[in-house]
Coordinates of C-alpha atoms in Angstrom, one line a residue:
M201 CA -12.1 21.9 242.6
K202 CA -10.6 18.9 240.9
L203 CA -9.2 19.5 237.4
P204 CA -9.7 17.0 234.6
F205 CA -5.9 16.7 234.1
D206 CA -2.7 16.2 236.1
H207 CA -0.3 19.1 235.9
F208 CA 2.7 16.7 236.1
D209 CA 1.5 14.5 233.3
L210 CA 1.4 17.7 231.1
V211 CA 5.0 18.7 231.9
A212 CA 6.6 15.2 232.3
R213 CA 8.3 15.2 228.9
W214 CA 10.1 18.5 229.5
Y215 CA 10.5 18.4 233.3
D216 CA 14.2 17.5 233.3
R217 CA 15.0 20.4 231.0
L218 CA 13.0 22.8 233.2
I219 CA 14.1 21.8 236.7
R220 CA 17.7 20.9 237.5
R221 CA 19.7 20.1 240.6
P222 CA 22.1 22.8 241.8
A223 CA 25.9 22.3 241.3
D224 CA 26.5 22.5 245.1
D225 CA 23.7 20.0 245.8
P226 CA 23.7 18.9 249.5
L227 CA 21.3 16.0 248.9
P228 CA 23.9 13.2 248.4
D229 CA 25.7 14.1 251.7
L230 CA 22.4 14.2 253.6
L231 CA 21.3 10.8 252.1
C232 CA 24.6 9.0 252.9
V233 CA 23.8 6.3 250.3
A234 CA 26.1 3.3 249.9
A235 CA 26.2 0.9 247.0
G236 CA 23.6 -1.9 247.3
Q237 CA 21.2 0.2 249.5
W238 CA 17.6 0.5 248.4
V239 CA 16.6 4.1 247.8
L240 CA 13.0 5.0 247.3
D241 CA 12.2 8.4 245.7
V242 CA 8.6 9.2 246.6
G243 CA 7.0 11.9 244.3
G244 CA 10.2 11.5 242.4
G245 CA 8.9 12.7 239.1
T246 CA 11.3 11.8 236.3
G247 CA 14.0 10.3 238.5
R248 CA 16.2 13.3 238.2
N249 CA 17.2 13.0 241.9
V250 CA 18.3 9.4 241.8
D251 CA 19.8 8.7 238.4
R252 CA 23.3 9.5 239.7
L253 CA 22.7 7.4 242.9
A254 CA 21.9 4.4 240.6
A255 CA 25.2 5.0 238.8
L256 CA 26.9 4.7 242.2
G257 CA 25.4 1.3 242.8
A258 CA 22.3 2.1 244.8
R259 CA 19.1 0.2 243.9
V260 CA 16.6 3.0 243.2
V261 CA 12.9 2.9 242.8
V262 CA 10.8 6.0 241.9
C263 CA 7.2 6.1 243.1
D264 CA 5.1 8.8 241.6
F265 CA 1.3 9.3 241.1
A266 CA 1.6 10.9 237.6
A267 CA 1.7 8.3 234.9
G268 CA 3.6 10.6 232.6
M269 CA 6.4 10.9 235.1
V270 CA 6.6 7.2 235.6
R271 CA 7.0 6.7 231.8
Q272 CA 9.9 9.2 231.8
V273 CA 11.7 7.3 234.6
R274 CA 11.3 4.0 232.7
R275 CA 12.7 5.6 229.5
K276 CA 15.8 6.3 231.5
G277 CA 16.1 2.6 232.4
L278 CA 15.3 3.1 236.0
T279 CA 12.6 1.3 238.0
A280 CA 9.4 3.2 238.6
V281 CA 6.1 2.4 240.3
R282 CA 2.9 4.4 240.0
G283 CA 1.5 4.9 243.5
S284 CA 0.1 7.2 246.1
V285 CA 2.0 8.4 249.1
V286 CA -1.1 7.9 251.3
N287 CA -0.9 4.1 250.6
L288 CA 2.6 3.3 249.4
P289 CA 2.9 -0.1 247.6
F290 CA 5.9 -1.2 249.6
R291 CA 6.5 -3.5 252.6
D292 CA 7.0 -2.2 256.1
H293 CA 10.7 -1.3 257.0
S294 CA 11.9 -2.1 253.5
A295 CA 13.8 1.0 252.3
D296 CA 17.3 2.0 253.4
R297 CA 16.8 5.5 252.2
I298 CA 13.7 7.5 251.3
L299 CA 13.8 10.8 249.5
V300 CA 11.0 13.3 248.9
V301 CA 12.2 16.3 246.8
D302 CA 10.0 19.3 246.0
A303 CA 7.0 17.0 246.3
F304 CA 5.6 17.1 249.9
H305 CA 3.6 20.3 249.3
H306 CA 1.9 18.5 246.4
F307 CA 0.6 15.6 248.5
V308 CA -2.9 16.9 248.6
H309 CA -5.4 14.1 247.7
P310 CA -7.9 13.6 249.2
S311 CA -7.0 16.9 251.0
P312 CA -3.7 18.4 252.2
Q313 CA -4.7 17.9 255.8
V314 CA -5.3 14.2 255.3
A315 CA -2.6 13.4 252.7
Q316 CA 0.3 15.2 254.3
R317 CA -0.2 13.6 257.7
Q318 CA -0.8 10.2 256.2
A319 CA 2.3 10.7 254.1
A320 CA 4.5 11.2 257.1
H321 CA 3.3 7.9 258.6
E322 CA 3.6 6.0 255.4
L323 CA 7.1 7.2 254.7
L324 CA 8.2 6.1 258.2
R325 CA 6.3 2.8 257.8
V326 CA 8.4 1.9 254.8
L327 CA 11.7 3.2 256.2
R328 CA 13.8 0.5 257.9
P329 CA 14.9 1.2 261.5
G330 CA 18.1 3.2 261.4
G331 CA 17.4 4.2 257.8
R332 CA 17.3 7.8 256.6
L333 CA 14.5 9.9 255.2
V334 CA 15.3 13.2 253.5
I335 CA 12.7 15.8 252.7
E336 CA 13.4 18.8 250.6
D337 CA 10.6 21.3 250.1
P338 CA 10.4 25.0 249.4
D339 CA 10.8 27.1 252.6
P340 CA 7.7 29.3 252.9
S341 CA 9.7 32.0 254.9
Y342 CA 11.5 32.7 251.6
P343 CA 9.9 35.3 249.4
G344 CA 10.4 33.2 246.2
T345 CA 8.4 30.4 247.8
R346 CA 5.4 32.8 248.4
L347 CA 5.6 33.6 244.7
I348 CA 5.6 29.8 243.8
A349 CA 2.7 29.3 246.2
G350 CA 0.7 32.0 244.5
I351 CA 1.4 30.6 241.0
E352 CA 0.4 27.1 242.2
R353 CA -2.8 28.5 243.7
I354 CA -3.7 30.2 240.3
L355 CA -3.0 26.8 238.6
L356 CA -5.4 25.2 241.1
M357 CA -2.7 22.7 242.3
G358 CA -4.0 22.7 245.9
S359 CA -0.4 22.9 247.2
R360 CA 0.2 23.3 250.9
F361 CA 3.6 24.6 252.0
W362 CA 4.7 23.9 255.7
P363 CA 6.9 26.2 257.8
V364 CA 10.1 24.2 258.4
E365 CA 9.5 23.9 262.2
E366 CA 6.0 22.6 261.7
L367 CA 7.1 20.1 259.1
V368 CA 9.8 18.8 261.5
A369 CA 7.2 18.5 264.3
L370 CA 4.8 16.6 261.9
F371 CA 7.5 14.0 261.3
Q372 CA 8.5 13.8 265.0
A373 CA 4.8 13.2 265.9
A374 CA 4.8 10.3 263.3
G375 CA 7.8 8.7 265.1
A376 CA 10.8 10.2 263.3
R377 CA 14.0 11.6 264.9
P378 CA 15.5 14.7 263.2
L379 CA 19.1 14.3 262.3
Q380 CA 19.7 17.6 260.4
V381 CA 17.8 20.6 259.2
M382 CA 19.3 23.1 256.8
R383 CA 18.3 25.7 254.3
H384 CA 19.7 25.7 250.8
G385 CA 18.6 28.4 248.4
F386 CA 14.9 28.7 248.8
S387 CA 14.5 25.1 250.0
A388 CA 14.6 23.5 253.4
L389 CA 16.2 20.1 253.7
M390 CA 15.4 17.8 256.6
A391 CA 17.0 14.5 257.4
F392 CA 15.2 12.0 259.7
T393 CA 15.7 8.5 261.0
R394 CA 13.5 6.1 262.9
E395 CA 14.4 3.7 265.7

């Protein structure tokens, strides 16, 4: 069932106040971003994950499907593009770093089975050889994630959460090489590269 509204358009204005990065955030270390590198945040919402990277001199672009989220990014003075992960509007091998935080389980259009497999290929298509892709998504082995999954089911979001090992295997099948897999809080973080 497709709802006549986008959940993320509804919460875009308040998203940064509702969802915050942890103080002991491992994301910057996993990304290994240097000044001048091009960082693409796919499903990046309001840009909350890349605003500090921009302050360090990275060239950041947020790509999100929700128009309300894209507007919030632009209000912060960051670059944002509205687009779908199943057909990213970027050239092959163009990004130094790609980041997908708390979004992979939301890639569900036209269906989770199609969108999430296509997303893995598209993300790697855009990543330059030797670049780094970091995925952070809730770990379904954690009880809190099962609660989140239940709430998202009630809200008809269509979310599909992958067990960590299966998500790593999905990206390996698409051509990625895993660099690091770790758990942090109720999330799993996975860093990949491509040859």
